[in-house]
PDB file of C-alpha atoms in Angstrom:
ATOM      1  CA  UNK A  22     177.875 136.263  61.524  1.00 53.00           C
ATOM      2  CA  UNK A  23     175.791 135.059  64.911  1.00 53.00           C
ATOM      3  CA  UNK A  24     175.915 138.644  65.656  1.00 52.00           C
ATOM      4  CA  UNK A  25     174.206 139.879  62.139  1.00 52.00           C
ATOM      5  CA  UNK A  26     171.462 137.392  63.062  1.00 53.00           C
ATOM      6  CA  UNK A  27     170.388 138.871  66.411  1.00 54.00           C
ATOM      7  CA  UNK A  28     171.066 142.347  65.076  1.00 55.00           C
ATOM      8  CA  UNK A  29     168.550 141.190  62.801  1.00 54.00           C
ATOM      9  CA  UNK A  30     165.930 139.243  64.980  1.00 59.00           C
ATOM     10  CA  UNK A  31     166.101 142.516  67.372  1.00 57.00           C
ATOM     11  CA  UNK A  32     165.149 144.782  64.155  1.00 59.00           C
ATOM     12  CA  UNK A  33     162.334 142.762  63.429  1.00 61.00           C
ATOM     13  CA  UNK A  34     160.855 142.914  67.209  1.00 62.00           C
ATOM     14  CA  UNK A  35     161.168 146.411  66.672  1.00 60.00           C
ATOM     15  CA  UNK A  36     159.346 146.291  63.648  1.00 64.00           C
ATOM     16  CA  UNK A  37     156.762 143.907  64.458  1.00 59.00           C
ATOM     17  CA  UNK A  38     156.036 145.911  67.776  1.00 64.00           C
ATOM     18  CA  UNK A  39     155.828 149.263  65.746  1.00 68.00           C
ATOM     19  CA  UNK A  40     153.506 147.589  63.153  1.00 63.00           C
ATOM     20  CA  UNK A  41     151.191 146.301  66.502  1.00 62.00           C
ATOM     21  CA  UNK A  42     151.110 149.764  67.888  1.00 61.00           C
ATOM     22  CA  UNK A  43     149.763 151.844  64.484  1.00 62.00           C
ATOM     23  CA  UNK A  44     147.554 148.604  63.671  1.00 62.00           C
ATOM     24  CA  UNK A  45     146.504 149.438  67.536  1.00 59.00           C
ATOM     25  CA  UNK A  46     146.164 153.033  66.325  1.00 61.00           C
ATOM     26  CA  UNK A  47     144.190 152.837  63.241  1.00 52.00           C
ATOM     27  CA  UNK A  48     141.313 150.240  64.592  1.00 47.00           C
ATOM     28  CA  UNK A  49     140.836 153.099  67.267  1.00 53.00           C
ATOM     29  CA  UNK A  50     140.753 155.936  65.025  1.00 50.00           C
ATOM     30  CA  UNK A  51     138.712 153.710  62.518  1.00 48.00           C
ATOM     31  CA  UNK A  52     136.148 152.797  65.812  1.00 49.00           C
ATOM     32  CA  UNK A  53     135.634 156.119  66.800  1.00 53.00           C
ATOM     33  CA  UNK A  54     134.455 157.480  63.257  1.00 47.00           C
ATOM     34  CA  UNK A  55     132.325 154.365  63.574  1.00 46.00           C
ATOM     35  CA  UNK A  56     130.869 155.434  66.670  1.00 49.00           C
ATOM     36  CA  UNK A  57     130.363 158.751  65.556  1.00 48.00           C
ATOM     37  CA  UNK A  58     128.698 157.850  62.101  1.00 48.00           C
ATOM     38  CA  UNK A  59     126.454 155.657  64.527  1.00 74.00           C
ATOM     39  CA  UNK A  60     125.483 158.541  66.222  1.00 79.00           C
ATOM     40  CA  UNK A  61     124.732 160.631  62.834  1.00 87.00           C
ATOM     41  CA  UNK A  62     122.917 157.618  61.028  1.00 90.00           C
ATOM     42  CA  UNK A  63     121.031 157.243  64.355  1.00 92.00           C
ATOM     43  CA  UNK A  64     119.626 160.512  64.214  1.00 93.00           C
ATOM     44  CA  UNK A  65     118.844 160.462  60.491  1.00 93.00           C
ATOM     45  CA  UNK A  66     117.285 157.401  60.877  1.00 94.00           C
ATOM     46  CA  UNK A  67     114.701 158.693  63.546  1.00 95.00           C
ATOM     47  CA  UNK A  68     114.434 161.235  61.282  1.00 95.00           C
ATOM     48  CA  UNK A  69     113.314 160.047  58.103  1.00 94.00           C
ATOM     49  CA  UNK A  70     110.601 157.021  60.248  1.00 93.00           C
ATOM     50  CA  UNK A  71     109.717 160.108  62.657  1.00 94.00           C
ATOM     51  CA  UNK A  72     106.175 158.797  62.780  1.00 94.00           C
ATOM     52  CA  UNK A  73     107.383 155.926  64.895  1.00 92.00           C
ATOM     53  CA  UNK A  74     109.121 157.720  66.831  1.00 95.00           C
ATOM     54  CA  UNK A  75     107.178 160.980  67.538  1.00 94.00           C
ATOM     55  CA  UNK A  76     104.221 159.434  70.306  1.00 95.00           C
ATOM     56  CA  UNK A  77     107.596 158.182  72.195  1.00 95.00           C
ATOM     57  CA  UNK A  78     109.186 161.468  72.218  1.00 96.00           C
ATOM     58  CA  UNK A  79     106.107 163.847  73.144  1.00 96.00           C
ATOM     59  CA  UNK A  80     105.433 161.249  75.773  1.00 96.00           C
ATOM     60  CA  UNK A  81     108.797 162.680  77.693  1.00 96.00           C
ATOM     61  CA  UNK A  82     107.289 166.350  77.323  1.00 95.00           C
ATOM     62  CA  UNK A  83     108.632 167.655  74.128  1.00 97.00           C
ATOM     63  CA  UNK A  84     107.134 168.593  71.061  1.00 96.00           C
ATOM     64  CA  UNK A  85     109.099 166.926  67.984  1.00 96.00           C
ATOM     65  CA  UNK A  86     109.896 169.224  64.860  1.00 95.00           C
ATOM     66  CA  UNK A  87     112.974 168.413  62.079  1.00 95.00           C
ATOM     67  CA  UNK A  88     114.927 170.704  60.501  1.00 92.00           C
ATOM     68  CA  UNK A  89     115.276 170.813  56.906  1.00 91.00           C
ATOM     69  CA  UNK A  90     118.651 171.016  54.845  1.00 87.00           C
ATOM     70  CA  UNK A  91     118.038 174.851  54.634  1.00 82.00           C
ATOM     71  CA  UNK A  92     118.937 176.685  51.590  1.00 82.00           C
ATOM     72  CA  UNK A  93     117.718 180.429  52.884  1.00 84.00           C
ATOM     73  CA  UNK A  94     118.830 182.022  56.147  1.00 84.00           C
ATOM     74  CA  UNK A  95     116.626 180.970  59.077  1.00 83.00           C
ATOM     75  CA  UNK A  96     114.579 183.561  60.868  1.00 82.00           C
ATOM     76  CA  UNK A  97     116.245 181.958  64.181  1.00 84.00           C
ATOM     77  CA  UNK A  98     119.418 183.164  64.223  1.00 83.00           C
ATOM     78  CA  UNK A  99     120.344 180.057  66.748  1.00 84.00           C
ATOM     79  CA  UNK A 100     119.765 177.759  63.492  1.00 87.00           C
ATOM     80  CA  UNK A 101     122.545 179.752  61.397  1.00 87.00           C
ATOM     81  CA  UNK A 102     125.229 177.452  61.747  1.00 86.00           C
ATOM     82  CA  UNK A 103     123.316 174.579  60.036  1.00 87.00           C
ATOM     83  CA  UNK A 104     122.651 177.228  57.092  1.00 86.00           C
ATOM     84  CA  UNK A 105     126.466 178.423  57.488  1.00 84.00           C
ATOM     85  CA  UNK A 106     127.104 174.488  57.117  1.00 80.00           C
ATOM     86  CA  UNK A 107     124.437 173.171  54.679  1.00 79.00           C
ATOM     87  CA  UNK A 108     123.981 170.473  57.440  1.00 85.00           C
ATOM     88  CA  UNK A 109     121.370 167.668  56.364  1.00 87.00           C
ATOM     89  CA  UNK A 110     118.251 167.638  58.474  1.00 93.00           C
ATOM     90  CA  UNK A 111     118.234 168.170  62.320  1.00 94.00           C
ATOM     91  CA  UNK A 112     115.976 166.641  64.543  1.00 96.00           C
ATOM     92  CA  UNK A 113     114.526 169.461  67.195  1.00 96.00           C
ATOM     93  CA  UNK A 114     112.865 168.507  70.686  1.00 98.00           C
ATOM     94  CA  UNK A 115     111.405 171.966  71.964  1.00 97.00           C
ATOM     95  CA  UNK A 116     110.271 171.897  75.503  1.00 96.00           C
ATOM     96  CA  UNK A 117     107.535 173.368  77.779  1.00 93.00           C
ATOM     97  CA  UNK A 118     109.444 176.764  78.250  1.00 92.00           C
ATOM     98  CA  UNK A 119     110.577 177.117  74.503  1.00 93.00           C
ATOM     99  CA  UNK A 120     114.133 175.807  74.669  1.00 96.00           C
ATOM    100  CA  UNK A 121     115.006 174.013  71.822  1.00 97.00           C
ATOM    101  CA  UNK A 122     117.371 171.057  71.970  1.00 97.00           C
ATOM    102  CA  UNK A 123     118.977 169.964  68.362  1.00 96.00           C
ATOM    103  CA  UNK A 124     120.661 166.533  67.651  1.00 95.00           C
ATOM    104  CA  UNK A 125     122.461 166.452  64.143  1.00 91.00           C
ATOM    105  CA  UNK A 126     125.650 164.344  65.329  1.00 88.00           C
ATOM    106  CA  UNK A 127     124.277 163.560  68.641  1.00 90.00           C
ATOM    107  CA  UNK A 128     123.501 166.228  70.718  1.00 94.00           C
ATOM    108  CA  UNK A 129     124.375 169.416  69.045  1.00 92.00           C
ATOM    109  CA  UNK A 130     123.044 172.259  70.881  1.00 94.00           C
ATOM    110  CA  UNK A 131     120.412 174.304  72.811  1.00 97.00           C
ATOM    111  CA  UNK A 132     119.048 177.281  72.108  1.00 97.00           C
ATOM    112  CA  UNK A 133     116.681 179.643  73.911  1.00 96.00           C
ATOM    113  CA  UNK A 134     114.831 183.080  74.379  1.00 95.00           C
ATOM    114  CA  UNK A 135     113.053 184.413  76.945  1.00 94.00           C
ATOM    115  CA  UNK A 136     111.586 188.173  77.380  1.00 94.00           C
ATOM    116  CA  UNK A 137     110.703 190.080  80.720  1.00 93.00           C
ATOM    117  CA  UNK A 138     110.258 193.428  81.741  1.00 95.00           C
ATOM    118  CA  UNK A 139     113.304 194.790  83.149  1.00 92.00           C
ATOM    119  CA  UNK A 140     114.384 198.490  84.580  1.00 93.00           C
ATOM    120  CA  UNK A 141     118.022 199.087  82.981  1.00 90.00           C
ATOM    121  CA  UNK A 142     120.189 201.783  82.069  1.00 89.00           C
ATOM    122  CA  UNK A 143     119.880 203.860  78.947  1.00 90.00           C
ATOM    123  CA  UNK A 144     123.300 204.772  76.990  1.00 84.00           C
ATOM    124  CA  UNK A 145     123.582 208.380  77.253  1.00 76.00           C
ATOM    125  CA  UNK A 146     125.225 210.233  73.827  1.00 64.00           C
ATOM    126  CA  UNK A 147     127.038 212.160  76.270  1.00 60.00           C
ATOM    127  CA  UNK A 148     129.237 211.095  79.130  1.00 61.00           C
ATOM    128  CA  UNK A 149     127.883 214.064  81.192  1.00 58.00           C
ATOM    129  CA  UNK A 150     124.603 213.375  80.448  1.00 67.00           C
ATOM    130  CA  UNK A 151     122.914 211.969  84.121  1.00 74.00           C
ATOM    131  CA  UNK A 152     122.238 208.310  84.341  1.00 80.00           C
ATOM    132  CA  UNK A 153     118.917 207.389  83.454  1.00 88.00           C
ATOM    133  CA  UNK A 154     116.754 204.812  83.664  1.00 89.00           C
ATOM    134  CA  UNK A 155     113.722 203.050  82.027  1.00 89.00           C
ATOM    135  CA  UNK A 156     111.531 199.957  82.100  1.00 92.00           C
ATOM    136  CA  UNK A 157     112.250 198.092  78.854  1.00 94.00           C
ATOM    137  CA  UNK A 158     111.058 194.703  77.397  1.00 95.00           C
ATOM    138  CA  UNK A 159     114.259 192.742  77.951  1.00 95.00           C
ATOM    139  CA  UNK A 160     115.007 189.807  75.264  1.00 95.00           C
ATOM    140  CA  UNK A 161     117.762 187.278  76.527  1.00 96.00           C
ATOM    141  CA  UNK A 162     118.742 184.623  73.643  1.00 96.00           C
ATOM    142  CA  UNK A 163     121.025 181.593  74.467  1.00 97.00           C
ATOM    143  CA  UNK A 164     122.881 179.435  72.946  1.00 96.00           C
ATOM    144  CA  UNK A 165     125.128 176.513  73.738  1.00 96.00           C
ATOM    145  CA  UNK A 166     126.935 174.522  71.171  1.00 93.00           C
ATOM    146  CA  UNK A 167     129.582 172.100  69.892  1.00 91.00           C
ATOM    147  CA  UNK A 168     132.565 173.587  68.352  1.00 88.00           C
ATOM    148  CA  UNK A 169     132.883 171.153  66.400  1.00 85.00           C
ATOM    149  CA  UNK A 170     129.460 170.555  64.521  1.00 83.00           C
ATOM    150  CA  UNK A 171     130.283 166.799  63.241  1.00 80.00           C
ATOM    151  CA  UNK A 172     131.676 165.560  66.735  1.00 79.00           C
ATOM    152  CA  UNK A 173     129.653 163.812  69.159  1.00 73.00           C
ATOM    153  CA  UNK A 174     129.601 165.483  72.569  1.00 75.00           C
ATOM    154  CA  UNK A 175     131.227 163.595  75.341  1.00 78.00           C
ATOM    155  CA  UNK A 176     129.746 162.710  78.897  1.00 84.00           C
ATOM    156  CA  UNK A 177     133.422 163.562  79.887  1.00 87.00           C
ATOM    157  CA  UNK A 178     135.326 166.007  78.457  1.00 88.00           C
ATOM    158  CA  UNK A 179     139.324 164.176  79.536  1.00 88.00           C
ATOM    159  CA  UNK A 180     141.200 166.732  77.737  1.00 88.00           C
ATOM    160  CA  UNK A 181     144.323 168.480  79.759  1.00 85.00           C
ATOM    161  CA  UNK A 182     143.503 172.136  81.023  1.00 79.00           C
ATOM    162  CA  UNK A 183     145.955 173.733  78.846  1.00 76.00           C
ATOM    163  CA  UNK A 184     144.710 172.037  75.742  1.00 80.00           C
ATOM    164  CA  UNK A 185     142.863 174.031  73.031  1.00 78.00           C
ATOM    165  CA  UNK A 186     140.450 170.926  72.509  1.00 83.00           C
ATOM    166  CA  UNK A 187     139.523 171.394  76.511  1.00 87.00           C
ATOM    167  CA  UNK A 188     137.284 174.350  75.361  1.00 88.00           C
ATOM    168  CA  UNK A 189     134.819 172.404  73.233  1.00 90.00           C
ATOM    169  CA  UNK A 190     131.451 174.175  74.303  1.00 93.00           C
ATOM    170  CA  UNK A 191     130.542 177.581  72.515  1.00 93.00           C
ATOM    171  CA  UNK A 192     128.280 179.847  75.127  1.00 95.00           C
ATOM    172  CA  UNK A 193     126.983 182.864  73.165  1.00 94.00           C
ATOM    173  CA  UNK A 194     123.983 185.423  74.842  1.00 95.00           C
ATOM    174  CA  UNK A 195     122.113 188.088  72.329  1.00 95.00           C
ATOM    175  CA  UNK A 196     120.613 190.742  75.281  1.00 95.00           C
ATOM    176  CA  UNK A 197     118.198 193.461  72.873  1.00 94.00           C
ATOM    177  CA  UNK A 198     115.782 195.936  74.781  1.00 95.00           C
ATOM    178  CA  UNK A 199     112.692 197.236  73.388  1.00 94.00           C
ATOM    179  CA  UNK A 200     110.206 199.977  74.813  1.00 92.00           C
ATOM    180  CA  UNK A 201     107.038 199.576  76.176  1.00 91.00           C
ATOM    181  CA  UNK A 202     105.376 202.722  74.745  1.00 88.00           C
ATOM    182  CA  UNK A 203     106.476 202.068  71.077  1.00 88.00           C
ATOM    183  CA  UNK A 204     108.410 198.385  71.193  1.00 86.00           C
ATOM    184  CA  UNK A 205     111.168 200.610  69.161  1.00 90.00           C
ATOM    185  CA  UNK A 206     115.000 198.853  70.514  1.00 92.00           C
ATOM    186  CA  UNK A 207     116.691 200.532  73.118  1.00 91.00           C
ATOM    187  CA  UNK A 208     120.122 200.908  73.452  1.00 90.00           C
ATOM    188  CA  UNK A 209     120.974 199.851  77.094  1.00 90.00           C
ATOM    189  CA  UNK A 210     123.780 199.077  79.287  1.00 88.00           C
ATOM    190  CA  UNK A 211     124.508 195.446  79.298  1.00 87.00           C
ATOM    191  CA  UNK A 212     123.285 195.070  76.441  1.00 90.00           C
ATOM    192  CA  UNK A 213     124.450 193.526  73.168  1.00 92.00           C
ATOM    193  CA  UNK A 214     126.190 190.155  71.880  1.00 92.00           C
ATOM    194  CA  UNK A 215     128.736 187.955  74.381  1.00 92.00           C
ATOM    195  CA  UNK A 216     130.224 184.861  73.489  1.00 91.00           C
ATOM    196  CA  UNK A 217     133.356 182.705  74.448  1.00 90.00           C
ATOM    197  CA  UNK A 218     134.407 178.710  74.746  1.00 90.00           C
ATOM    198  CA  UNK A 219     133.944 176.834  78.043  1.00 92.00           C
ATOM    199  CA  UNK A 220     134.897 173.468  78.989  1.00 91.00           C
ATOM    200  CA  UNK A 221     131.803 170.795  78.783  1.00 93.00           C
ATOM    201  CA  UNK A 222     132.528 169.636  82.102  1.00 93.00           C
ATOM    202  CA  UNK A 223     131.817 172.748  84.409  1.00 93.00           C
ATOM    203  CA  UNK A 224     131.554 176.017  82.393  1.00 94.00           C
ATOM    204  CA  UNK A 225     133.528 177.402  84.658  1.00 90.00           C
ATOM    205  CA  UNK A 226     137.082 177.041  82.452  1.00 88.00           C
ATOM    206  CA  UNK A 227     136.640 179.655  80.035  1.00 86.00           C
ATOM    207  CA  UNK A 228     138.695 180.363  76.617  1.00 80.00           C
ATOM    208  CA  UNK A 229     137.875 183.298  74.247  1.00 71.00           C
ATOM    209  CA  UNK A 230     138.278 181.750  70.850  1.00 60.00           C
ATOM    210  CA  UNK A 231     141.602 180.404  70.285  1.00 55.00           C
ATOM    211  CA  UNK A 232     144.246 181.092  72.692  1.00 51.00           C
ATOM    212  CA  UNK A 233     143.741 184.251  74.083  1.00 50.00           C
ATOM    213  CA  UNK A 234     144.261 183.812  78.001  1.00 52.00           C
ATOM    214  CA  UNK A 235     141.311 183.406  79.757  1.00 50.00           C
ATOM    215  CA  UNK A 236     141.937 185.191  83.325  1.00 53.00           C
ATOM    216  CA  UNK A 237     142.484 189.255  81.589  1.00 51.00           C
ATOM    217  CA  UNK A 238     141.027 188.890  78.131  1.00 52.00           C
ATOM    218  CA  UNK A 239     138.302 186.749  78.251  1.00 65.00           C
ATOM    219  CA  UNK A 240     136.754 188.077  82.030  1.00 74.00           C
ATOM    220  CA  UNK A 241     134.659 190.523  80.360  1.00 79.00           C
ATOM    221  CA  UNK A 242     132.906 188.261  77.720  1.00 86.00           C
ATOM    222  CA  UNK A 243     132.225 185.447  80.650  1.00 89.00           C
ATOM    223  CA  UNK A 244     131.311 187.976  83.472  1.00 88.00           C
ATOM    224  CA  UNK A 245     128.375 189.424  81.161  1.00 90.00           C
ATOM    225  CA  UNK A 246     126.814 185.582  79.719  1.00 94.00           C
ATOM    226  CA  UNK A 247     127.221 184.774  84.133  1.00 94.00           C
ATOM    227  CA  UNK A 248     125.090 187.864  84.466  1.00 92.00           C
ATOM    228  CA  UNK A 249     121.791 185.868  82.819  1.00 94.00           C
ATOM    229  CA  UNK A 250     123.038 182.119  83.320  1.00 95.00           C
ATOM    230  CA  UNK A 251     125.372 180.924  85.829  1.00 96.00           C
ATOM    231  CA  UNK A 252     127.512 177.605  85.383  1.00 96.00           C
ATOM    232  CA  UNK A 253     125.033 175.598  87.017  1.00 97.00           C
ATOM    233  CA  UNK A 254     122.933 176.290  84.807  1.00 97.00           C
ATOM    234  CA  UNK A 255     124.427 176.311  81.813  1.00 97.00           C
ATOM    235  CA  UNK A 256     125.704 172.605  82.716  1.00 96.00           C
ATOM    236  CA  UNK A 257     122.276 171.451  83.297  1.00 97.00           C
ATOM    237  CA  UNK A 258     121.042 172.419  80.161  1.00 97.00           C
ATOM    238  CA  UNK A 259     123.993 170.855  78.677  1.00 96.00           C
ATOM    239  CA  UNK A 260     123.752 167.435  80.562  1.00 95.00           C
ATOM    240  CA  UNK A 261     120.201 166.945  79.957  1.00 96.00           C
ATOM    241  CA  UNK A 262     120.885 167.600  76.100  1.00 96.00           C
ATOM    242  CA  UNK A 263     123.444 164.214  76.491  1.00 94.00           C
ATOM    243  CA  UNK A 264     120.640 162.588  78.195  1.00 96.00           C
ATOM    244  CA  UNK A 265     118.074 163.448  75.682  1.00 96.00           C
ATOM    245  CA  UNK A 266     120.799 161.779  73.076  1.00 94.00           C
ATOM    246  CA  UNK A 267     121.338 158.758  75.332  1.00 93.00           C
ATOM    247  CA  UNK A 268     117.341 158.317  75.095  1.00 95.00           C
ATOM    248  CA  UNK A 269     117.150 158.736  71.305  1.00 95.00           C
ATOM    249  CA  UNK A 270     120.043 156.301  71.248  1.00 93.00           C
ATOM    250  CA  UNK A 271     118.190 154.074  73.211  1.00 93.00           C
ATOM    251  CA  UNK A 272     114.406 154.139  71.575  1.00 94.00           C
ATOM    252  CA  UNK A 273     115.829 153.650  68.403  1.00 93.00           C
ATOM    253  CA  UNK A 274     117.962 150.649  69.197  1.00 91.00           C
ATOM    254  CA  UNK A 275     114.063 149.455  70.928  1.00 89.00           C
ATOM    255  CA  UNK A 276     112.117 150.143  67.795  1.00 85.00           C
ATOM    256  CA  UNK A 277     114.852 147.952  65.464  1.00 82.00           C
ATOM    257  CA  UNK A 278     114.554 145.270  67.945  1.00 76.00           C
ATOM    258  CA  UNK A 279     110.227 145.524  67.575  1.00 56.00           C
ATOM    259  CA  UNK A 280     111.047 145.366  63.471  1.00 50.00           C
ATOM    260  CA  UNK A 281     113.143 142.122  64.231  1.00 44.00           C
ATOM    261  CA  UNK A 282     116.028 144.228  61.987  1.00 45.00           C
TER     262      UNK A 282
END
């Protein structure tokens, strides 16, 4: 009989310390959706009282634009996904050289486009034909993005190396060439559309897509987007797109202290 009884009082440790660790569990899962619905209602927020915002903003040498829910296809095709997603509105800061930075939940991502005149290499219809050359208007459009649209983007991406989830920036480069007698596009070599997954912490760790392994298959995709933009780079564009966030964050949480809210 004394032996049912600790049988029992050790079953109900077990239980009790189960019950701790999902209670443990679900207050973090439940915190982080907090966090991020913090970071979407932030945004939306700024959004909709822009007026009070907008002086602030401009002040740090960006022009302020939103986003509408879109219900046509965008003339950008870097604003696609939030037609692909019917995404509500997305705040925009666009600085002095064009690139646009785009906060939906949080930072989102950064698009760009810049044209120069180039001399590149014509594709011939024939293999035998010899090499030639021309100067062309050269049209580079970037784009870096979450993969996940509705997920904040971390300061730190902690994820193990072989883990799917360590690939959680999209890098994708358009490269078009036009002519300079008649603007009609050029087909050139080196041209066309490049895109594959990098990890947020050095976009150096590359991934095409889901799985395939990044040292053969993916080498071609990342060799042509480190042709226009090297890691550097593209981190620095990235980290300054968390710091923008950090500073919305940050002027918001200001103003509703002004309001006495």
């Amino acid at each position: 009989m004394e032996k049912l009884i600790i049988e029992k009082r050790a079953c109900r440790k077990w239980i009790f310390s189960i019950l701790a660790v999902l209670l443990l569990i679900g207050v973090l899962i439940i915190w982080q959706y907090k966090k991020q619905e913090t970071e979407y209602s932030i945004i939306q927020a700024i959004i909709e009282e822009l007026p009070n915002y907008q002086n602030e903003i401009q002040s740090w040498g960006y022009q302020v634009s939103v986003l509408p829910k879109m219900i046509e296809k965008p003339d950008n095709a870097g604003l696609m996904r939030y037609y692909w997603k019917s995404v509500d509105p997305v705040l925009i800061l666009e600085n002095q050289d064009g690139g646009m930075y785009c906060f939906y939940y949080g930072f989102d991502q950064y698009i760009s486009e810049r044209t120069y005149k180039e001399n590149m290499m014509l594709i011939s219809v024939s293999q035998y034909t010899e090499k030639e050359y021309e100067d062309v208007l050269k049209t580079v459009r970037l784009q870096i993005c979450k993969i996940n649209i509705k997920q904040e983007p971390l300061f730190e991406n902690t994820a193990h190396t072989e883990s799917k989830n360590r690939y959680d920036v999209s890098v994708c480069i358009e490269i078009t060439a036009e002519s300079l007698e008649d603007g009609n596009e050029l087909s050139v070599v080196g041209g066309g559309f490049f895109e594959t997954n990098y990890c947020s912490n050095n976009f150096e760790e590359c991934r095409l897509w889901n799985g395939i392994d990044p040292t053969s298959a993916n080498i071609y995709f990342d060799h042509n987007i480190k042709q226009e933009y090297n890691a550097v780079q593209l981190l620095e564009y990235y980290r300054q797109g968390l710091e923008l966030q950090s500073r919305l964050v940050e002027l918001y949480y200001k103003r509703q202290g002004k309001d006495g809210r």
